[in-house]
Amino acid sequence: MTVSPGGDQADGSWAAGDRDQEQLSFSALLEDSVEDLYENAPCGYLSTLMDGRIAKVNGTLLKWLGYRREELVGHKQFSDLLTIGGRLYHETHYSPLLRMQGEVSGIALELKAADGSRLPVLVTSTVKQDIDGEPLLIRTTLLDARDRRTYERELLRARQEAERDRERLQRLAATLQRTLLPPILQPVPGLDVAAHYHFASSDEVGGDFYDLFPPAAGRWAFFMGDVRGKGADAAVVTSLARYTLRAAAVSHPVPAMVLASLNTALSQASQEDEPRFCTVIFGLLTPQGEDGGFHVVMAGGGHPPAVLLRADGSADYVPTPGGQLVGVVPDAEFTTATVDLGPGDTLLLYTDGLTEARTPRTCERYGDEALLDFARTLAPVSAPGAVNALTELLDSFGEGLDDDTALLAMGVPSVSPRPG
Amino acid sequence: MDVRKRNRVSVTGREGGPVVMLAHGFECDQGLWRLVAPELEKHFQVVLFDHVGAGHSDVSAWSAERYSSLDAYAQDVIEICQELGPGPVNFVGHSVSAMIGVLAAVREPGLFERLVLLTPSPSYIDDGDYRGGFSEQDIDELLESLDSNYLGWSATMAPVIMGNPERPELGEELTNSFCRTDPEIARVFAKATFLSDNRADLAKVTVPTLIAESARDTIAPREVGAFVHAQIPGSELVTLDSTGHCPQLSAPEETAEAIIAFVQGP
C-alpha cells in the first residue's frame, strides 16, 4: 500500500476537525450546571429532615408525581407519598434500617401521584450528618421501576404458582398413597397387628405396599411388597400388584400360585421401555385349633426375608431363598416357607428402606445382621411393641433414611400366666 | 427445650438491679434496642431476646401453625420470665410486643412488676367507631411490600457492611442480622401482628402500666394511645416528642428516661 503525503495531510485535517468538535461538545457539557443536573436528572431526588418532612425535591420527581414544589416542600412527609401498605413498610423496616445503618438501598415501594395513579420505584436513602456526626437530613434517590416491577411481579407470580402446584402435587400424592395402603388394618381374632409407613418424600408416591385381609371366611392373607422407583409409574404398578394379589388370593389358596398370577399380570403389563416388576412376600394365615396361634405359609419373590421373633427370646430370618423378582421373567419360580406362630411369637415384614438406611454414626448401610441383632434384643415382643421400636430406630437414622419404608408385624398375644 | 437459646436471651446491666425485659416488635430484632439499652443498663438488669423467627432465634422452633397468633409469642415471654425467675420483671414491649406483653400479663400477672407499652395498638384495623388507622387491604399491601423486598435484603446489606466506617458499633454482625427475616416467617408475623384484635384484653390488665406513645406515629396514632390508656385501669400515658413508630431509635434518650422514671417510680 502506498501512502501519499497528501493523504496524510488530509487525514490530519480531519483529525483536527474532530478535536474541535469534541472541544465544543465538552464545553457544552461543562455548561450543564449542577443545578440543572439535579433538577432534571433521570431519577427523582428528595431530601427530608430527620422527621421525614420534605425539604427539597427535584423537577423530575415533581413531574412524575404531578405535584407543584410548594405542595410538597414543608408540607408533606416522604411517607405521605407512599401507598398505605408502603407507609407501613417504611415505618417498620425502611426507617429503622436507615436509623441503624445510615443507609438503605434498592427498596421497592410505590409512590402515589397527585392524580391517584401509582408509580413503582426503587428507593435508596443515605443520612447526611453534620460536622459533629449528628444526623442532619435524609437524601433519597428514586428510580422509575415500572419495567423492573413488572418483571419482578412476573417472578413472584411464577413462584406463587409453583408453590400452589407443589401443594396440589403433595395433596395428590398423599391421596393416592392413601388409596394404596389400607386405612386401618382389619382386626384378626387372636392376632395383634401393627404397621408403620415412613414416607421419604411428600412430593411423590412411594413404592412400598402392604395389606392384610380375609380372602375367605376363617383365612387371612397378608402381603408386603416394594415397587422399584417412585411417583406415578410406581403407583401404577403398586395399584396393579395390590388388586392382582387380592383377587388371586381368593381364587388360589396357595401362596406360590398367587405370586405366579401376579408375575403373569406384571409381565403382560410390562412394555419394553417400561418393565414392571416388584418384590413381594405373600402369605396365608390359618388359625390353629383352640390353643391359639396360626399356621403361616409364605412365598417370597425377591423380597427381604421376614423376621420371626419368638416367645423364648430368640429371633431368626424366615428365608424364602431363590424367589425371583415378580414380573421380570415369564415363568419365575417362587419358594415357599412355613412357620407356626405360637403365643408370644411375632412375625415382622419390612421393605429394604430399613436395611439400606445409612446409620448416622458410620454412614454405612444398616444391614441384615444389624436388623437381626436388633430383633434379638427385642424378642419376645408384641406386634405393636416391635413396630414402635423399629419406628424409633427409623427416626434415629435421620437423613440416612432416604427411601420409603414399610413395616408390618403380626403377633399372637402371649398367654397370660394363670393364677396359681 | 432451651428457652435461652430458642429466644437468644441475653442478660446485661446492673446485677441485682430491677429486671427490665425489652421485647422488640414486628420490626427486626433485639438490635432495635441498641440505642436505649446502654442507658438502661446503668440502672437495671436488662434482658434482651428475639422472638422466635426473628434475628438470631432458633428458627427450627418456628412453625406457621404455632406462630400465627400472638398467644404463642406471649407463651414464649412467660417461659422466658419463668426461666429467669424467681422475681417479677418489668416488661417493655414495643409495637406488637406491647400486646404480647398484655396477653402474657393477663395470663400470668404474678410474673410482671410493671408493663411499659411503647407505641402500642390493640387493633390496626378500623372497626366501627374505633380508628385503628388501616383497612385489611392496606395490610395486604404491606404483605406485598414484604414479598417485593425480601429478595433485596442481601443486596441491602452488602453496601452497608462497607459503608459505615465511622459507626463501628453498626458492624457486620448487626448488619447481617438486623431486619433480615425469612419471608415466610415475616408474612406470618405480619398477619399475626396487623390482623389481631386485642382491644378486649386491655381491661383485664392488673399490672401497673405505662403507655409511651410517639407524638407523630402513623402506625399507632395518638387516638389509639388514648384508647389504650382509657381501657387499662389506672394506667399512665406519656407522649414522647418523637416522630415515627420507633421512638427508641428516633428519640432514644427520651424513651430511656420514660422507662427509667416509670420503673423506678412509686
Short mmCIF file of N, CA, C and O in Angstrom, two decimals, chain A residues 50-52 77 79-80 83-89 91-110 118 122 129 149 152-153 155-156 159-160, chain B residues 26-28 31-32 34 134 138-139 141-142 144-150 153 155-157 159-160 163-164 166-167 170 174-175 178-179 194 217-219 243-246 249-250:
data_model
loop_
_atom_site.label_atom_id
_atom_site.label_comp_id
_atom_site.label_asym_id
_atom_site.label_seq_id
_atom_site.Cartn_x
_atom_site.Cartn_y
_atom_site.Cartn_z
N MET A 50 -34.90 14.83 59.43
CA MET A 50 -34.88 13.51 60.07
C MET A 50 -36.29 13.04 60.44
O MET A 50 -36.54 11.84 60.58
N ASP A 51 -37.22 13.98 60.63
CA ASP A 51 -38.59 13.55 60.95
C ASP A 51 -39.41 13.24 59.70
O ASP A 51 -40.60 12.96 59.79
N GLY A 52 -38.76 13.29 58.55
CA GLY A 52 -39.44 12.86 57.33
C GLY A 52 -40.04 14.00 56.51
O GLY A 52 -40.48 13.78 55.38
N GLN A 77 -44.67 14.73 54.21
CA GLN A 77 -43.59 13.84 54.60
C GLN A 77 -43.34 12.87 53.45
O GLN A 77 -44.25 12.63 52.65
N SER A 79 -43.26 9.76 53.63
CA SER A 79 -44.18 8.62 53.71
C SER A 79 -45.58 8.98 53.21
O SER A 79 -46.35 8.09 52.84
N ASP A 80 -45.91 10.30 53.17
CA ASP A 80 -47.21 10.70 52.61
C ASP A 80 -47.29 10.37 51.12
O ASP A 80 -48.38 10.30 50.55
N THR A 83 -48.00 4.52 49.17
CA THR A 83 -49.27 3.83 49.43
C THR A 83 -49.30 3.49 50.92
O THR A 83 -48.25 3.48 51.58
N ILE A 84 -50.48 3.17 51.45
CA ILE A 84 -50.56 2.93 52.89
C ILE A 84 -49.75 1.70 53.29
O ILE A 84 -49.03 1.69 54.27
N GLY A 85 -49.83 0.66 52.45
CA GLY A 85 -49.03 -0.54 52.72
C GLY A 85 -47.54 -0.20 52.70
O GLY A 85 -46.77 -0.67 53.54
N GLY A 86 -47.15 0.64 51.74
CA GLY A 86 -45.76 1.06 51.64
C GLY A 86 -45.35 1.88 52.85
O GLY A 86 -44.22 1.80 53.33
N ARG A 87 -46.31 2.68 53.36
CA ARG A 87 -46.04 3.50 54.55
C ARG A 87 -45.76 2.61 55.76
O ARG A 87 -44.86 2.86 56.55
N LEU A 88 -46.56 1.52 55.88
CA LEU A 88 -46.32 0.56 56.96
C LEU A 88 -44.93 -0.05 56.83
O LEU A 88 -44.20 -0.18 57.81
N TYR A 89 -44.60 -0.40 55.61
CA TYR A 89 -43.28 -1.00 55.38
C TYR A 89 -42.18 0.01 55.70
O TYR A 89 -41.16 -0.33 56.31
N GLU A 91 -42.31 2.49 57.79
CA GLU A 91 -42.20 2.69 59.24
C GLU A 91 -41.56 1.51 59.95
O GLU A 91 -40.83 1.68 60.91
N THR A 92 -41.88 0.30 59.47
CA THR A 92 -41.44 -0.88 60.21
C THR A 92 -40.09 -1.41 59.73
O THR A 92 -39.44 -2.14 60.47
N HIS A 93 -39.68 -1.09 58.53
CA HIS A 93 -38.42 -1.64 58.03
C HIS A 93 -37.46 -0.57 57.53
O HIS A 93 -36.32 -0.51 57.95
N TYR A 94 -37.98 0.26 56.61
CA TYR A 94 -37.09 1.21 55.95
C TYR A 94 -36.49 2.19 56.95
O TYR A 94 -35.27 2.35 57.05
N SER A 95 -37.38 2.82 57.72
CA SER A 95 -36.94 3.86 58.63
C SER A 95 -36.02 3.31 59.74
O SER A 95 -34.95 3.89 59.98
N PRO A 96 -36.38 2.19 60.40
CA PRO A 96 -35.45 1.64 61.39
C PRO A 96 -34.09 1.26 60.79
O PRO A 96 -33.05 1.54 61.39
N LEU A 97 -34.11 0.68 59.58
CA LEU A 97 -32.84 0.31 58.95
C LEU A 97 -31.99 1.54 58.70
O LEU A 97 -30.78 1.55 58.94
N LEU A 98 -32.64 2.59 58.22
CA LEU A 98 -31.92 3.83 57.92
C LEU A 98 -31.33 4.42 59.19
O LEU A 98 -30.19 4.87 59.21
N ARG A 99 -32.11 4.40 60.26
CA ARG A 99 -31.63 4.93 61.54
C ARG A 99 -30.42 4.14 62.04
O ARG A 99 -29.48 4.69 62.58
N MET A 100 -30.52 2.81 61.89
CA MET A 100 -29.48 1.96 62.45
C MET A 100 -28.23 1.92 61.59
O MET A 100 -27.13 1.77 62.08
N GLN A 101 -28.41 2.05 60.28
CA GLN A 101 -27.28 1.82 59.38
C GLN A 101 -26.81 3.06 58.66
O GLN A 101 -25.77 3.04 58.03
N GLY A 102 -27.64 4.09 58.67
CA GLY A 102 -27.27 5.30 57.95
C GLY A 102 -27.49 5.21 56.45
O GLY A 102 -27.25 6.17 55.72
N GLU A 103 -27.94 4.07 55.99
CA GLU A 103 -28.12 3.88 54.55
C GLU A 103 -29.04 2.70 54.28
O GLU A 103 -28.96 1.68 54.96
N VAL A 104 -29.90 2.86 53.29
CA VAL A 104 -30.71 1.72 52.84
C VAL A 104 -30.77 1.83 51.33
O VAL A 104 -30.90 2.92 50.80
N SER A 105 -30.68 0.69 50.65
CA SER A 105 -30.69 0.83 49.19
C SER A 105 -31.55 -0.20 48.50
O SER A 105 -31.76 -1.30 48.99
N GLY A 106 -32.09 0.24 47.37
CA GLY A 106 -32.78 -0.66 46.45
C GLY A 106 -34.07 -1.25 46.98
O GLY A 106 -34.39 -2.39 46.69
N ILE A 107 -34.83 -0.47 47.76
CA ILE A 107 -36.09 -1.00 48.27
C ILE A 107 -37.22 -0.66 47.29
O ILE A 107 -37.32 0.47 46.82
N ALA A 108 -38.04 -1.64 47.01
CA ALA A 108 -39.15 -1.45 46.08
C ALA A 108 -40.36 -0.90 46.82
O ALA A 108 -40.83 -1.51 47.78
N LEU A 109 -40.81 0.29 46.42
CA LEU A 109 -42.00 0.89 47.02
C LEU A 109 -42.85 1.48 45.89
O LEU A 109 -42.39 1.59 44.77
N GLU A 110 -44.07 1.87 46.23
CA GLU A 110 -44.91 2.53 45.23
C GLU A 110 -45.22 3.94 45.68
O GLU A 110 -45.60 4.15 46.83
N ARG A 118 -50.30 5.23 40.48
CA ARG A 118 -49.18 4.71 41.26
C ARG A 118 -47.94 4.54 40.39
O ARG A 118 -48.05 4.16 39.23
N LEU A 122 -37.68 2.27 42.88
CA LEU A 122 -36.66 1.67 43.75
C LEU A 122 -36.03 2.83 44.51
O LEU A 122 -35.59 3.81 43.92
N GLN A 129 -24.77 13.66 57.74
CA GLN A 129 -24.51 14.08 59.12
C GLN A 129 -23.86 15.45 59.14
O GLN A 129 -23.19 15.84 58.19
N ARG A 149 -40.48 -3.67 38.03
CA ARG A 149 -41.51 -4.23 38.90
C ARG A 149 -42.41 -5.20 38.15
O ARG A 149 -42.86 -6.19 38.71
N GLU A 152 -40.49 -8.27 38.16
CA GLU A 152 -40.47 -8.90 39.48
C GLU A 152 -41.82 -9.52 39.84
O GLU A 152 -41.89 -10.57 40.45
N ARG A 153 -42.89 -8.81 39.43
CA ARG A 153 -44.22 -9.37 39.69
C ARG A 153 -44.38 -10.70 38.96
O ARG A 153 -44.99 -11.63 39.48
N LEU A 155 -42.00 -12.76 38.26
CA LEU A 155 -41.23 -13.74 39.03
C LEU A 155 -42.01 -14.20 40.25
O LEU A 155 -42.09 -15.38 40.57
N LEU A 156 -42.59 -13.22 40.93
CA LEU A 156 -43.33 -13.51 42.15
C LEU A 156 -44.54 -14.39 41.83
O LEU A 156 -44.83 -15.36 42.52
N ARG A 159 -43.46 -17.80 41.16
CA ARG A 159 -43.11 -18.52 42.40
C ARG A 159 -44.37 -18.96 43.12
O ARG A 159 -44.47 -20.09 43.60
N GLN A 160 -45.35 -18.04 43.20
CA GLN A 160 -46.60 -18.40 43.89
C GLN A 160 -47.29 -19.55 43.19
O GLN A 160 -47.85 -20.45 43.82
N PHE B 26 -42.65 -6.14 65.54
CA PHE B 26 -42.64 -6.73 64.21
C PHE B 26 -41.38 -6.30 63.47
O PHE B 26 -40.91 -6.97 62.56
N GLU B 27 -40.83 -5.15 63.90
CA GLU B 27 -39.68 -4.60 63.22
C GLU B 27 -38.41 -5.32 63.68
O GLU B 27 -37.98 -5.18 64.81
N CYS B 28 -37.82 -6.08 62.85
CA CYS B 28 -36.45 -6.54 63.05
C CYS B 28 -36.25 -7.38 64.29
O CYS B 28 -37.03 -8.27 64.56
N GLY B 31 -31.83 -5.94 68.20
CA GLY B 31 -30.92 -4.85 67.84
C GLY B 31 -31.60 -3.49 67.88
O GLY B 31 -30.95 -2.45 68.01
N LEU B 32 -32.93 -3.51 67.77
CA LEU B 32 -33.68 -2.26 67.77
C LEU B 32 -33.52 -1.49 69.09
O LEU B 32 -33.80 -0.30 69.15
N ARG B 34 -30.71 -1.08 70.66
CA ARG B 34 -29.30 -0.77 70.82
C ARG B 34 -29.04 0.64 71.36
O ARG B 34 -28.08 0.86 72.08
N PHE B 134 -56.07 1.56 59.70
CA PHE B 134 -55.83 0.80 58.47
C PHE B 134 -57.04 -0.06 58.10
O PHE B 134 -57.91 -0.32 58.93
N ASP B 138 -55.01 -2.47 53.21
CA ASP B 138 -53.72 -1.85 53.50
C ASP B 138 -52.72 -2.90 53.97
O ASP B 138 -51.54 -2.86 53.62
N ILE B 139 -53.22 -3.84 54.77
CA ILE B 139 -52.33 -4.89 55.29
C ILE B 139 -51.87 -5.79 54.15
O ILE B 139 -50.72 -6.21 54.10
N GLU B 141 -51.38 -4.77 51.18
CA GLU B 141 -50.32 -4.00 50.50
C GLU B 141 -48.99 -4.15 51.23
O GLU B 141 -47.93 -4.23 50.60
N LEU B 142 -49.07 -4.19 52.56
CA LEU B 142 -47.84 -4.37 53.33
C LEU B 142 -47.23 -5.74 53.02
O LEU B 142 -46.02 -5.86 52.80
N GLU B 144 -47.53 -7.33 50.37
CA GLU B 144 -46.95 -7.24 49.03
C GLU B 144 -45.57 -6.58 49.10
O GLU B 144 -44.63 -7.01 48.43
N SER B 145 -45.46 -5.55 49.92
CA SER B 145 -44.15 -4.89 50.07
C SER B 145 -43.13 -5.87 50.64
O SER B 145 -41.97 -5.87 50.23
N LEU B 146 -43.57 -6.68 51.60
CA LEU B 146 -42.65 -7.68 52.17
C LEU B 146 -42.21 -8.66 51.10
O LEU B 146 -41.05 -9.00 50.98
N ASP B 147 -43.19 -9.09 50.28
CA ASP B 147 -42.89 -10.04 49.22
C ASP B 147 -41.97 -9.44 48.16
O ASP B 147 -41.15 -10.12 47.57
N SER B 148 -42.14 -8.12 47.91
CA SER B 148 -41.34 -7.49 46.86
C SER B 148 -39.92 -7.25 47.30
O SER B 148 -39.04 -7.01 46.49
N ASN B 149 -39.71 -7.21 48.60
CA ASN B 149 -38.43 -6.72 49.07
C ASN B 149 -37.51 -7.74 49.71
O ASN B 149 -36.36 -7.42 49.93
N TYR B 150 -38.00 -8.93 49.97
CA TYR B 150 -37.07 -9.82 50.68
C TYR B 150 -35.90 -10.22 49.80
O TYR B 150 -34.82 -10.46 50.29
N TRP B 153 -32.87 -8.14 50.35
CA TRP B 153 -32.17 -7.98 51.62
C TRP B 153 -30.68 -8.16 51.52
O TRP B 153 -29.91 -7.37 52.02
N ALA B 155 -28.84 -7.67 49.02
CA ALA B 155 -28.31 -6.52 48.30
C ALA B 155 -28.30 -5.28 49.20
O ALA B 155 -27.43 -4.43 49.10
N THR B 156 -29.28 -5.21 50.09
CA THR B 156 -29.33 -4.06 51.00
C THR B 156 -28.18 -4.13 51.98
O THR B 156 -27.60 -3.12 52.36
N MET B 157 -27.88 -5.34 52.40
CA MET B 157 -26.89 -5.49 53.46
C MET B 157 -25.47 -5.23 52.95
O MET B 157 -24.67 -4.63 53.63
N PRO B 159 -23.73 -3.24 50.80
CA PRO B 159 -23.04 -1.95 50.84
C PRO B 159 -22.93 -1.40 52.26
O PRO B 159 -22.02 -0.62 52.56
N VAL B 160 -23.83 -1.83 53.10
CA VAL B 160 -23.86 -1.30 54.46
C VAL B 160 -22.64 -1.75 55.25
O VAL B 160 -22.07 -1.00 56.04
N GLY B 163 -20.13 0.50 54.30
CA GLY B 163 -20.49 1.91 54.27
C GLY B 163 -20.48 2.66 55.58
O GLY B 163 -20.82 3.83 55.61
N ASN B 164 -20.11 2.00 56.67
CA ASN B 164 -20.22 2.67 57.95
C ASN B 164 -18.92 2.69 58.76
O ASN B 164 -18.93 2.38 59.93
N GLU B 166 -17.42 5.02 60.02
CA GLU B 166 -17.46 5.98 61.14
C GLU B 166 -18.37 5.52 62.27
O GLU B 166 -18.43 6.13 63.32
N ARG B 167 -19.13 4.44 62.03
CA ARG B 167 -20.02 3.94 63.08
C ARG B 167 -19.76 2.46 63.33
O ARG B 167 -20.55 1.60 62.94
N LEU B 170 -22.18 -0.30 64.43
CA LEU B 170 -23.11 -0.93 63.49
C LEU B 170 -22.32 -1.87 62.58
O LEU B 170 -22.35 -1.76 61.37
N LEU B 174 -24.25 -6.82 63.18
CA LEU B 174 -25.56 -6.18 63.20
C LEU B 174 -26.18 -6.17 61.80
O LEU B 174 -27.32 -6.55 61.61
N THR B 175 -25.39 -5.69 60.83
CA THR B 175 -25.97 -5.51 59.50
C THR B 175 -26.37 -6.84 58.89
O THR B 175 -27.24 -6.89 58.05
N PHE B 178 -29.83 -7.67 61.30
CA PHE B 178 -30.88 -6.71 61.57
C PHE B 178 -31.94 -6.71 60.47
O PHE B 178 -31.63 -6.46 59.32
N CYS B 179 -33.14 -6.99 60.85
CA CYS B 179 -34.26 -6.95 59.90
C CYS B 179 -34.25 -8.06 58.87
O CYS B 179 -35.11 -8.11 58.01
N PHE B 194 -50.80 -7.53 62.43
CA PHE B 194 -51.70 -6.48 61.95
C PHE B 194 -53.16 -6.93 61.87
O PHE B 194 -54.03 -6.11 61.68
N ASP B 217 -46.92 9.40 64.90
CA ASP B 217 -46.76 7.98 64.58
C ASP B 217 -47.91 7.56 63.68
O ASP B 217 -49.07 7.55 64.10
N THR B 218 -47.62 7.24 62.43
CA THR B 218 -48.72 6.89 61.52
C THR B 218 -49.26 5.48 61.80
O THR B 218 -50.37 5.17 61.42
N ILE B 219 -48.44 4.64 62.45
CA ILE B 219 -48.90 3.27 62.69
C ILE B 219 -49.75 3.17 63.95
O ILE B 219 -50.77 2.48 63.97
N THR B 243 -40.86 11.33 66.25
CA THR B 243 -41.57 11.08 65.01
C THR B 243 -41.35 9.64 64.60
O THR B 243 -40.24 9.13 64.70
N GLY B 244 -42.42 9.00 64.19
CA GLY B 244 -42.29 7.62 63.71
C GLY B 244 -42.67 6.62 64.78
O GLY B 244 -42.91 6.96 65.94
N HIS B 245 -42.68 5.37 64.36
CA HIS B 245 -43.19 4.29 65.18
C HIS B 245 -42.12 3.71 66.09
O HIS B 245 -42.41 2.87 66.93
N CYS B 246 -40.87 4.13 65.92
CA CYS B 246 -39.78 3.56 66.71
C CYS B 246 -39.06 4.65 67.52
O CYS B 246 -37.93 5.03 67.17
N LEU B 249 -35.46 4.56 68.50
CA LEU B 249 -34.44 4.92 67.51
C LEU B 249 -34.43 6.42 67.25
O LEU B 249 -33.37 7.02 67.12
N SER B 250 -35.62 7.03 67.16
CA SER B 250 -35.66 8.43 66.79
C SER B 250 -35.51 9.35 68.01
O SER B 250 -35.10 10.49 67.87
#
